[in-house]
């Protein structure tokens, strides 16, 4: 089968916590997040590859895990399943990055023991979703889907992370509190530092990068609801 790929990174030390990973970026996304750092690249780069060609293209000298990312990889359901199956046959643990809009894909991966780690990007407070990320579904629908994924992971022993990129002036502590309350059953909640220079939306490039001290305070708010909270910054990851 043919897979639409936007890029491959042979070695990453940040995409799969505590593992060195190869990252496969699948083409296509059903959101237009204004802060996204790879949307422009993804939209401009696309090539068809077989799963075998993808793995032959990766230098596995140091990588000991596979991350399937995007874009939104679950838009290519069959591709995700075949990549995960191929990786597991080779003995690699598999992580997927998703915005949570296709829980049926995650369910299929779990049912077939093809996934070890699910990371869900929770974009903002759920009542702001449609305007913020320009998606077809409203926040209530997405909230239900994200909760379904968390439940599936928890019941089947798959590690599930939820994460939010915090954008100053556009988001506030109420966003973080609402999200943390909702995803309280996840294994890890990460608040990520927004980097304006790489933003997809030109207006967002003018916004400030949040200070670490600000992220720590937000992490303390999230910690009231989620046991395991970290902040991810350009200087590293810190536990709250």
Coordinates of N, CA and C in Angstrom, one line a residue:
X1 N 0.8 -1.2 0.0 CA 0.0 0.0 0.0 C 0.9 1.2 0.0
X2 N 0.3 2.3 -0.5 CA 1.0 3.6 -0.6 C 0.7 4.5 0.6
X3 N 1.7 5.1 1.2 CA 1.5 6.0 2.3 C 1.9 7.4 1.9
X4 N 1.1 8.4 2.3 CA 1.5 9.8 2.0 C 2.4 10.3 3.2
X5 N 3.6 10.6 2.9 CA 4.6 11.0 3.9 C 5.1 12.4 3.7
X6 N 5.2 13.2 4.7 CA 5.7 14.5 4.6 C 7.2 14.6 5.1
X7 N 7.6 13.7 5.9 CA 9.0 13.7 6.3 C 9.3 12.6 7.3
X8 N 10.6 12.3 7.4 CA 11.1 11.3 8.3 C 12.3 11.8 9.1
X9 N 12.3 11.6 10.4 CA 13.5 12.0 11.2 C 14.1 10.7 11.7
X10 N 15.4 10.5 11.4 CA 16.0 9.2 11.8 C 16.2 9.1 13.3
X11 N 16.4 10.2 14.0 CA 16.7 10.1 15.4 C 16.2 11.4 16.1
X12 N 15.3 11.1 17.1 CA 14.8 12.2 18.0 C 14.9 11.7 19.4
X13 N 15.3 12.6 20.3 CA 15.4 12.3 21.7 C 14.3 13.0 22.5
X14 N 13.4 13.6 21.8 CA 12.3 14.4 22.5 C 10.9 13.8 22.2
X15 N 10.7 13.0 21.1 CA 9.4 12.7 20.7 C 8.8 11.5 21.4
X16 N 9.7 10.6 22.0 CA 9.2 9.5 22.7 C 9.9 9.5 24.1
X17 N 9.2 10.0 25.1 CA 9.9 10.1 26.4 C 10.7 8.9 26.8
X18 N 12.0 9.2 27.2 CA 13.0 8.2 27.7 C 13.4 7.2 26.6
X19 N 13.1 7.5 25.4 CA 13.6 6.6 24.3 C 14.1 7.5 23.1
X20 N 15.1 6.9 22.4 CA 15.5 7.5 21.1 C 14.6 6.9 20.1
X21 N 14.0 7.8 19.2 CA 13.0 7.3 18.3 C 13.3 7.8 16.9
X22 N 12.8 7.1 15.9 CA 12.6 7.6 14.5 C 11.2 8.1 14.4
X23 N 11.0 9.2 13.8 CA 9.7 9.8 13.7 C 9.2 9.9 12.2
X24 N 8.0 9.3 12.0 CA 7.5 9.3 10.6 C 6.3 10.3 10.6
X25 N 6.4 11.4 9.8 CA 5.4 12.4 9.7 C 4.5 12.1 8.5
X26 N 3.3 11.7 8.8 CA 2.3 11.4 7.7 C 1.7 12.7 7.3
X27 N 1.3 12.8 6.0 CA 0.8 14.0 5.4 C -0.7 14.1 5.7
X28 N -1.2 15.3 5.8 CA -2.6 15.6 6.0 C -3.0 16.0 7.4
X29 N -3.9 17.0 7.5 CA -4.4 17.4 8.8 C -5.8 17.9 8.7
X30 N -6.6 17.7 9.7 CA -8.0 18.2 9.7 C -8.1 19.4 10.6
X31 N -7.0 20.0 11.0 CA -7.0 21.2 11.8 C -6.0 22.2 11.2
X32 N -6.2 23.5 11.6 CA -5.2 24.5 11.2 C -4.8 25.3 12.4
X33 N -4.1 24.7 13.3 CA -3.7 25.3 14.5 C -2.8 26.5 14.2
X34 N -3.1 27.7 14.7 CA -2.3 28.8 14.3 C -0.9 28.8 14.8
X35 N -0.6 28.1 15.9 CA 0.7 28.0 16.5 C 1.6 26.8 15.9
X36 N 1.0 26.0 15.1 CA 1.7 24.8 14.6 C 3.0 25.1 14.0
X37 N 4.0 24.3 14.4 CA 5.4 24.5 13.9 C 5.7 23.7 12.7
X38 N 4.9 22.7 12.3 CA 5.3 21.9 11.1 C 4.2 21.9 10.1
X39 N 3.1 22.6 10.2 CA 2.0 22.6 9.3 C 2.4 23.1 7.9
X40 N 3.1 24.2 7.9 CA 3.6 24.8 6.6 C 4.5 23.8 5.8
X41 N 5.4 23.2 6.6 CA 6.3 22.2 5.9 C 5.5 21.0 5.4
X42 N 4.5 20.5 6.2 CA 3.8 19.3 5.8 C 2.9 19.6 4.6
X43 N 2.3 20.8 4.5 CA 1.5 21.1 3.4 C 2.3 21.2 2.1
X44 N 3.6 21.6 2.2 CA 4.4 21.8 1.1 C 5.2 20.5 0.7
X45 N 5.2 19.5 1.5 CA 6.0 18.3 1.2 C 5.1 17.1 1.3
X46 N 5.1 16.3 0.2 CA 4.3 15.1 0.2 C 5.0 14.1 -0.8
X47 N 5.1 12.8 -0.3 CA 5.6 11.8 -1.3 C 4.9 10.5 -0.9
X48 N 4.7 9.7 -2.0 CA 4.1 8.4 -1.8 C 5.2 7.4 -1.5
X49 N 5.1 6.6 -0.5 CA 6.0 5.5 -0.1 C 5.3 4.3 0.3
X50 N 5.9 3.1 0.1 CA 5.4 1.9 0.7 C 5.9 1.9 2.2
X51 N 5.3 1.0 3.0 CA 5.8 0.9 4.4 C 7.2 0.4 4.4
X52 N 7.5 -0.5 3.5 CA 8.9 -1.1 3.4 C 9.9 0.0 3.0
X53 N 9.5 0.9 2.1 CA 10.4 2.0 1.7 C 10.6 3.0 2.9
X54 N 9.6 3.2 3.7 CA 9.7 4.1 4.8 C 10.8 3.5 5.8
X55 N 10.7 2.3 6.1 CA 11.6 1.7 7.0 C 13.0 1.5 6.4
X56 N 13.1 1.3 5.2 CA 14.4 1.2 4.5 C 15.1 2.6 4.5
X57 N 14.3 3.6 4.6 CA 14.8 5.0 4.5 C 15.3 5.5 5.9
X58 N 15.0 4.7 6.9 CA 15.4 5.2 8.3 C 16.8 4.5 8.7
X59 N 17.7 5.3 9.2 CA 18.9 4.8 9.7 C 18.7 4.4 11.2
X60 N 18.6 3.1 11.5 CA 18.3 2.7 12.8 C 19.5 2.4 13.7
X61 N 20.6 3.2 13.5 CA 21.8 3.0 14.3 C 21.5 3.2 15.7
X62 N 20.7 4.3 16.1 CA 20.5 4.7 17.5 C 19.0 4.6 17.9
X63 N 18.1 4.7 17.0 CA 16.7 4.7 17.3 C 16.2 3.4 17.8
X64 N 15.5 3.4 18.9 CA 15.0 2.1 19.5 C 13.4 2.2 19.7
X65 N 12.8 3.1 19.0 CA 11.3 3.2 19.0 C 10.9 3.9 17.8
X66 N 9.6 3.8 17.5 CA 9.0 4.5 16.3 C 7.9 5.4 16.8
X67 N 7.9 6.6 16.3 CA 6.8 7.6 16.5 C 6.1 7.9 15.2
X68 N 4.7 7.7 15.2 CA 3.9 8.1 14.0 C 3.3 9.4 14.3
X69 N 3.6 10.4 13.5 CA 3.2 11.8 13.8 C 2.6 12.4 12.6
X70 N 2.4 13.7 12.6 CA 1.8 14.4 11.4 C 2.1 15.8 11.4
X71 N 1.2 16.7 10.9 CA -0.2 16.4 10.6 C -1.0 15.6 11.6
X72 N -2.0 15.0 11.1 CA -2.9 14.1 11.9 C -2.8 12.7 11.2
X73 N -2.0 11.8 11.8 CA -1.7 10.5 11.2 C -3.0 9.6 11.1
X74 N -4.0 9.8 12.0 CA -5.1 8.9 11.9 C -6.0 9.1 10.7
X75 N -5.8 10.2 9.9 CA -6.5 10.4 8.7 C -6.1 9.3 7.7
X76 N -4.9 8.7 7.9 CA -4.5 7.6 7.0 C -4.6 6.3 7.9
X77 N -5.8 5.8 8.2 CA -6.0 4.7 9.1 C -5.2 3.5 8.7
X78 N -5.3 3.0 7.4 CA -4.6 1.8 7.0 C -3.1 1.9 7.1
X79 N -2.6 3.1 6.7 CA -1.2 3.4 6.8 C -0.7 3.3 8.2
X80 N -1.4 3.9 9.1 CA -1.0 3.9 10.5 C -0.9 2.4 11.1
X81 N -1.9 1.7 10.7 CA -2.0 0.3 11.2 C -0.8 -0.5 10.6
X82 N -0.6 -0.4 9.3 CA 0.5 -1.1 8.7 C 1.9 -0.7 9.2
X83 N 2.1 0.6 9.4 CA 3.4 1.1 10.0 C 3.6 0.5 11.4
X84 N 2.5 0.6 12.2 CA 2.6 0.0 13.5 C 2.9 -1.5 13.5
X85 N 2.2 -2.2 12.7 CA 2.4 -3.6 12.6 C 3.8 -4.0 12.2
X86 N 4.3 -3.3 11.2 CA 5.7 -3.5 10.7 C 6.7 -3.2 11.8
X87 N 6.5 -2.1 12.5 CA 7.4 -1.7 13.6 C 7.4 -2.8 14.7
X88 N 6.2 -3.2 15.1 CA 6.1 -4.2 16.1 C 6.8 -5.6 15.7
X89 N 6.6 -5.9 14.5 CA 7.3 -7.1 14.0 C 8.8 -7.0 14.0
X90 N 9.3 -5.8 13.9 CA 10.7 -5.6 14.0 C 11.2 -5.4 15.5
X91 N 10.2 -5.4 16.4 CA 10.6 -5.3 17.8 C 10.6 -3.9 18.4
X92 N 10.0 -2.9 17.7 CA 10.1 -1.6 18.2 C 8.8 -1.2 19.0
X93 N 8.9 -0.5 20.1 CA 7.7 0.1 20.7 C 7.2 1.2 19.8
X94 N 5.9 1.4 19.8 CA 5.3 2.4 18.9 C 4.5 3.5 19.7
X95 N 4.7 4.7 19.3 CA 3.9 5.8 19.9 C 3.2 6.5 18.7
X96 N 2.0 7.1 19.0 CA 1.3 7.9 18.0 C 1.0 9.2 18.6
X97 N 1.1 10.3 17.8 CA 0.7 11.6 18.1 C -0.6 11.9 17.4
X98 N -1.6 12.3 18.2 CA -2.9 12.5 17.5 C -3.7 13.7 18.2
X99 N -4.6 14.3 17.4 CA -5.4 15.3 18.0 C -6.7 14.8 18.6
X100 N -6.8 13.4 18.5 CA -8.0 12.8 19.2 C -9.2 12.7 18.4
X101 N -9.2 13.1 17.1 CA -10.5 13.1 16.4 C -10.9 11.8 15.8
X102 N -10.0 10.8 15.9 CA -10.4 9.5 15.3 C -10.1 8.4 16.3
X103 N -10.9 8.3 17.3 CA -10.7 7.2 18.4 C -10.8 5.8 17.8
X104 N -11.5 5.6 16.7 CA -11.6 4.3 16.1 C -10.3 3.8 15.6
X105 N -9.4 4.6 15.2 CA -8.1 4.2 14.8 C -7.3 3.7 16.0
X106 N -7.3 4.5 17.1 CA -6.6 4.1 18.3 C -7.2 2.8 18.8
X107 N -8.5 2.7 18.7 CA -9.1 1.4 19.2 C -8.6 0.2 18.4
X108 N -8.5 0.4 17.1 CA -8.0 -0.7 16.3 C -6.5 -1.0 16.6
X109 N -5.7 0.0 16.8 CA -4.3 -0.3 17.2 C -4.2 -1.0 18.6
X110 N -5.0 -0.6 19.5 CA -5.0 -1.2 20.8 C -5.5 -2.7 20.7
X111 N -6.6 -2.9 20.0 CA -7.2 -4.2 19.9 C -6.2 -5.2 19.3
X112 N -5.3 -4.7 18.4 CA -4.3 -5.6 17.8 C -2.9 -5.5 18.4
X113 N -2.9 -4.9 19.6 CA -1.6 -4.8 20.4 C -0.5 -4.2 19.6
X114 N -0.8 -3.1 18.9 CA 0.1 -2.4 18.0 C 0.6 -1.1 18.5
X115 N 0.2 -0.7 19.7 CA 0.6 0.6 20.2 C 1.0 0.5 21.7
X116 N 2.0 1.3 22.0 CA 2.5 1.4 23.4 C 2.2 2.7 24.1
X117 N 2.1 3.8 23.3 CA 2.1 5.1 23.9 C 1.2 6.0 22.9
X118 N 0.2 6.7 23.5 CA -0.6 7.6 22.8 C -0.5 9.0 23.4
X119 N -0.1 9.9 22.5 CA -0.1 11.3 23.0 C -1.2 12.1 22.2
X120 N -2.0 12.7 23.0 CA -3.2 13.5 22.5 C -2.9 15.0 22.7
X121 N -3.0 15.7 21.6 CA -2.8 17.2 21.7 C -4.2 17.8 22.0
X122 N -4.3 18.4 23.2 CA -5.6 19.0 23.6 C -5.3 20.5 23.4
X123 N -6.0 21.1 22.4 CA -5.6 22.4 21.8 C -5.9 23.6 22.7
X124 N -7.0 23.6 23.4 CA -7.5 24.7 24.2 C -8.7 24.3 25.0
X125 N -9.3 25.3 25.6 CA -10.6 25.0 26.3 C -11.6 24.5 25.3
X126 N -12.4 23.5 25.7 CA -13.2 22.9 24.7 C -14.2 23.7 24.0
X127 N -14.7 24.7 24.7 CA -15.7 25.6 24.1 C -15.2 26.6 23.1
X128 N -13.8 26.6 23.0 CA -13.1 27.5 22.0 C -12.6 26.8 20.8
X129 N -12.8 25.4 20.8 CA -12.1 24.6 19.8 C -12.3 25.0 18.4
X130 N -13.6 25.1 18.0 CA -14.0 25.3 16.6 C -13.3 26.6 16.0
X131 N -13.3 27.7 16.8 CA -12.7 28.9 16.3 C -11.2 28.9 16.3
X132 N -10.7 28.2 17.4 CA -9.2 28.3 17.5 C -8.5 27.4 16.5
X133 N -8.9 26.2 16.2 CA -8.2 25.3 15.3 C -8.9 25.1 14.0
X134 N -10.0 25.8 13.8 CA -10.6 25.8 12.5 C -11.0 24.4 12.0
X135 N -11.6 23.6 12.9 CA -12.0 22.3 12.6 C -13.5 22.2 12.4
X136 N -14.0 21.1 11.8 CA -15.4 21.0 11.5 C -16.2 20.6 12.7
X137 N -15.6 19.8 13.6 CA -16.3 19.4 14.8 C -16.2 20.5 15.9
X138 N -17.3 20.5 16.7 CA -17.2 21.4 17.9 C -16.5 20.7 19.0
X139 N -16.2 21.6 20.0 CA -15.4 21.1 21.2 C -16.0 20.0 22.0
X140 N -17.4 20.0 22.0 CA -18.1 18.9 22.8 C -17.8 17.6 22.1
X141 N -17.9 17.5 20.8 CA -17.6 16.2 20.1 C -16.2 15.8 20.3
X142 N -15.2 16.7 20.2 CA -13.8 16.4 20.4 C -13.5 15.9 21.8
X143 N -14.1 16.6 22.8 CA -14.0 16.2 24.2 C -14.4 14.8 24.4
X144 N -15.5 14.4 23.8 CA -16.0 13.0 24.0 C -15.1 12.0 23.4
X145 N -14.5 12.4 22.2 CA -13.6 11.5 21.5 C -12.3 11.3 22.3
X146 N -11.8 12.4 22.9 CA -10.5 12.4 23.7 C -10.8 11.5 24.9
X147 N -11.9 11.7 25.6 CA -12.2 10.9 26.8 C -12.3 9.4 26.4
X148 N -12.8 9.1 25.2 CA -12.9 7.7 24.8 C -11.5 7.1 24.6
X149 N -10.6 7.9 24.0 CA -9.2 7.4 23.8 C -8.6 7.2 25.2
X150 N -8.7 8.1 26.1 CA -8.1 8.0 27.4 C -8.7 6.7 28.1
X151 N -10.0 6.5 28.0 CA -10.6 5.3 28.6 C -10.1 4.0 28.0
X152 N -10.0 4.0 26.7 CA -9.5 2.8 25.9 C -8.0 2.5 26.4
X153 N -7.2 3.5 26.5 CA -5.8 3.3 26.9 C -5.7 2.8 28.3
X154 N -6.5 3.4 29.2 CA -6.4 3.0 30.6 C -6.9 1.6 30.8
X155 N -7.9 1.2 30.1 CA -8.4 -0.2 30.3 C -7.5 -1.2 29.7
X156 N -6.6 -0.8 28.8 CA -5.8 -1.8 28.1 C -4.3 -1.6 28.3
X157 N -3.9 -0.9 29.3 CA -2.5 -0.7 29.7 C -1.7 0.0 28.7
X158 N -2.2 0.9 28.0 CA -1.5 1.7 27.0 C -1.2 3.1 27.6
X159 N 0.0 3.5 27.7 CA 0.3 4.8 28.3 C -0.3 5.9 27.5
X160 N -1.0 6.8 28.2 CA -1.7 7.9 27.5 C -1.3 9.3 28.1
X161 N -0.7 10.1 27.2 CA -0.3 11.5 27.6 C -1.3 12.5 26.9
X162 N -1.7 13.5 27.6 CA -2.4 14.6 27.0 C -1.4 15.8 27.1
X163 N -1.5 16.7 26.1 CA -0.5 17.8 26.2 C -1.1 19.1 25.5
X164 N -0.7 20.2 26.0 CA -1.3 21.5 25.5 C -0.1 22.4 25.3
X165 N -0.1 23.0 24.1 CA 0.9 24.1 23.9 C 0.3 25.4 24.3
X166 N 0.9 26.1 25.3 CA 0.4 27.3 25.9 C 0.8 28.5 25.2
X167 N -0.2 29.3 24.7 CA 0.1 30.5 23.9 C -0.4 31.7 24.7
X168 N 0.5 32.5 25.2 CA 0.2 33.7 25.9 C -0.7 34.7 25.1
X169 N -1.6 35.4 25.9 CA -2.5 36.4 25.3 C -3.7 35.8 24.6
X170 N -3.5 34.5 24.1 CA -4.6 33.8 23.4 C -5.2 32.8 24.4
X171 N -4.4 32.3 25.3 CA -4.9 31.4 26.3 C -4.6 31.9 27.7
X172 N -5.3 31.3 28.7 CA -5.0 31.7 30.1 C -5.2 30.5 31.0
X173 N -5.1 30.8 32.3 CA -5.1 29.7 33.3 C -6.5 28.9 33.2
X174 N -7.6 29.6 32.8 CA -8.8 28.9 32.7 C -8.8 27.8 31.6
X175 N -8.1 28.0 30.5 CA -7.9 27.0 29.5 C -7.2 25.7 30.2
X176 N -6.1 26.0 30.9 CA -5.4 24.9 31.5 C -6.2 24.2 32.5
X177 N -7.0 24.9 33.3 CA -7.8 24.3 34.4 C -8.9 23.4 33.8
X178 N -9.5 24.0 32.7 CA -10.6 23.2 32.1 C -10.1 21.9 31.4
X179 N -9.0 22.0 30.8 CA -8.4 20.8 30.2 C -8.0 19.8 31.2
X180 N -7.3 20.3 32.2 CA -6.8 19.3 33.3 C -7.9 18.6 34.0
X181 N -9.0 19.3 34.2 CA -10.2 18.7 34.8 C -10.7 17.6 34.0
X182 N -10.7 17.9 32.7 CA -11.3 16.9 31.7 C -10.4 15.7 31.5
X183 N -9.1 15.9 31.4 CA -8.2 14.7 31.1 C -7.6 14.2 32.4
X184 N -8.2 14.4 33.5 CA -7.6 14.0 34.8 C -7.2 12.5 34.9
X185 N -7.7 11.7 34.1 CA -7.4 10.2 34.2 C -6.2 9.8 33.3
X186 N -5.6 10.8 32.6 CA -4.5 10.4 31.7 C -3.3 10.1 32.6
X187 N -2.3 9.4 32.0 CA -1.1 9.1 32.8 C -0.1 10.3 32.9
X188 N -0.2 11.2 32.0 CA 0.7 12.4 32.0 C 0.0 13.5 31.3
X189 N 0.1 14.7 32.0 CA -0.3 15.9 31.3 C 0.9 16.9 31.1
X190 N 1.2 17.3 29.9 CA 2.3 18.1 29.6 C 1.8 19.5 29.1
X191 N 2.4 20.5 29.7 CA 2.2 21.9 29.2 C 3.4 22.3 28.4
X192 N 3.3 22.6 27.2 CA 4.4 22.9 26.3 C 4.6 24.4 26.0
X193 N 5.8 24.8 25.9 CA 6.2 26.2 25.6 C 6.0 26.5 24.2
X194 N 5.2 27.5 23.9 CA 4.9 28.0 22.6 C 6.2 28.7 22.0
X195 N 6.5 28.4 20.8 CA 7.7 29.1 20.2 C 7.2 29.9 19.0
X196 N 7.1 31.2 19.1 CA 6.5 32.1 18.1 C 7.2 32.0 16.7
X197 N 8.5 31.8 16.7 CA 9.2 31.9 15.4 C 8.7 30.9 14.4
X198 N 8.2 29.8 14.9 CA 7.8 28.7 14.0 C 6.3 28.6 13.7
X199 N 5.6 29.6 14.2 CA 4.1 29.5 14.1 C 3.6 29.6 12.7
X200 N 2.5 28.8 12.4 CA 2.0 28.8 11.1 C 1.3 30.2 10.7
X201 N 0.6 30.7 11.7 CA -0.1 32.0 11.5 C 0.9 33.2 11.7
X202 N 0.9 34.1 10.8 CA 1.9 35.2 10.9 C 1.6 36.0 12.1
X203 N 0.4 36.2 12.5 CA 0.0 37.0 13.7 C 0.6 36.4 15.0
X204 N 0.6 35.0 15.0 CA 1.1 34.3 16.2 C 2.6 34.5 16.3
X205 N 3.3 34.8 15.2 CA 4.8 35.0 15.3 C 5.1 36.3 16.1
X206 N 4.1 37.1 16.3 CA 4.3 38.4 17.0 C 4.0 38.2 18.5
X207 N 3.5 37.1 18.9 CA 3.2 36.8 20.3 C 4.5 36.5 21.1
X208 N 4.5 36.7 22.4 CA 5.7 36.4 23.2 C 5.7 34.9 23.5
X209 N 6.9 34.4 23.7 CA 7.1 33.0 24.3 C 6.8 33.1 25.8
X210 N 6.0 32.1 26.3 CA 5.7 32.2 27.7 C 7.0 31.9 28.5
X211 N 7.1 32.5 29.7 CA 8.3 32.3 30.5 C 8.1 31.0 31.3
X212 N 9.2 30.4 31.7 CA 9.2 29.1 32.4 C 8.4 29.3 33.7
X213 N 8.6 30.4 34.4 CA 7.9 30.7 35.6 C 6.4 30.7 35.4
X214 N 5.9 31.2 34.3 CA 4.5 31.2 34.0 C 4.0 29.8 33.8
X215 N 4.8 29.0 33.1 CA 4.4 27.6 32.8 C 4.4 26.8 34.1
X216 N 5.3 27.0 35.0 CA 5.3 26.3 36.3 C 4.0 26.6 37.1
X217 N 3.6 27.9 37.1 CA 2.4 28.2 37.8 C 1.2 27.5 37.1
X218 N 1.1 27.4 35.8 CA 0.1 26.7 35.1 C 0.1 25.2 35.5
X219 N 1.3 24.7 35.6 CA 1.5 23.3 35.9 C 1.0 23.0 37.3
X220 N 1.1 24.0 38.2 CA 0.6 23.8 39.6 C -0.9 23.7 39.6
X221 N -1.5 24.5 38.7 CA -3.0 24.5 38.5 C -3.4 23.1 38.0
X222 N -2.7 22.6 37.0 CA -3.1 21.3 36.4 C -2.9 20.2 37.4
X223 N -1.9 20.4 38.3 CA -1.5 19.3 39.3 C -2.6 19.1 40.3
X224 N -3.5 20.0 40.4 CA -4.7 19.8 41.3 C -5.6 18.7 40.8
X225 N -5.5 18.4 39.5 CA -6.4 17.5 38.9 C -5.7 16.2 38.3
X226 N -4.5 16.4 37.9 CA -3.7 15.3 37.2 C -2.5 15.0 38.1
X227 N -2.3 13.7 38.4 CA -1.2 13.3 39.3 C 0.2 13.7 38.7
X228 N 0.4 13.4 37.4 CA 1.7 13.5 36.8 C 1.6 14.6 35.8
X229 N 2.3 15.7 36.1 CA 2.3 16.9 35.3 C 3.8 17.3 35.0
X230 N 4.1 17.7 33.7 CA 5.4 18.2 33.4 C 5.2 19.5 32.5
X231 N 6.2 20.3 32.5 CA 6.3 21.4 31.5 C 7.5 21.1 30.6
X232 N 7.2 21.3 29.3 CA 8.3 21.1 28.3 C 8.7 22.5 27.7
X233 N 9.9 22.8 27.8 CA 10.4 24.1 27.4 C 11.6 23.9 26.4
X234 N 12.1 24.9 25.9 CA 13.3 24.8 25.0 C 14.5 24.4 25.8
X235 N 14.4 24.5 27.1 CA 15.5 24.1 28.0 C 15.4 22.7 28.6
X236 N 14.3 22.0 28.2 CA 14.1 20.7 28.7 C 12.7 20.5 29.4
X237 N 12.6 19.3 30.0 CA 11.3 18.9 30.6 C 11.5 18.9 32.1
X238 N 10.5 19.5 32.8 CA 10.5 19.6 34.2 C 9.2 19.1 34.9
X239 N 9.4 18.3 35.9 CA 8.2 17.8 36.6 C 7.7 18.8 37.6
X240 N 6.4 18.8 37.7 CA 5.8 19.8 38.7 C 5.5 19.0 40.0

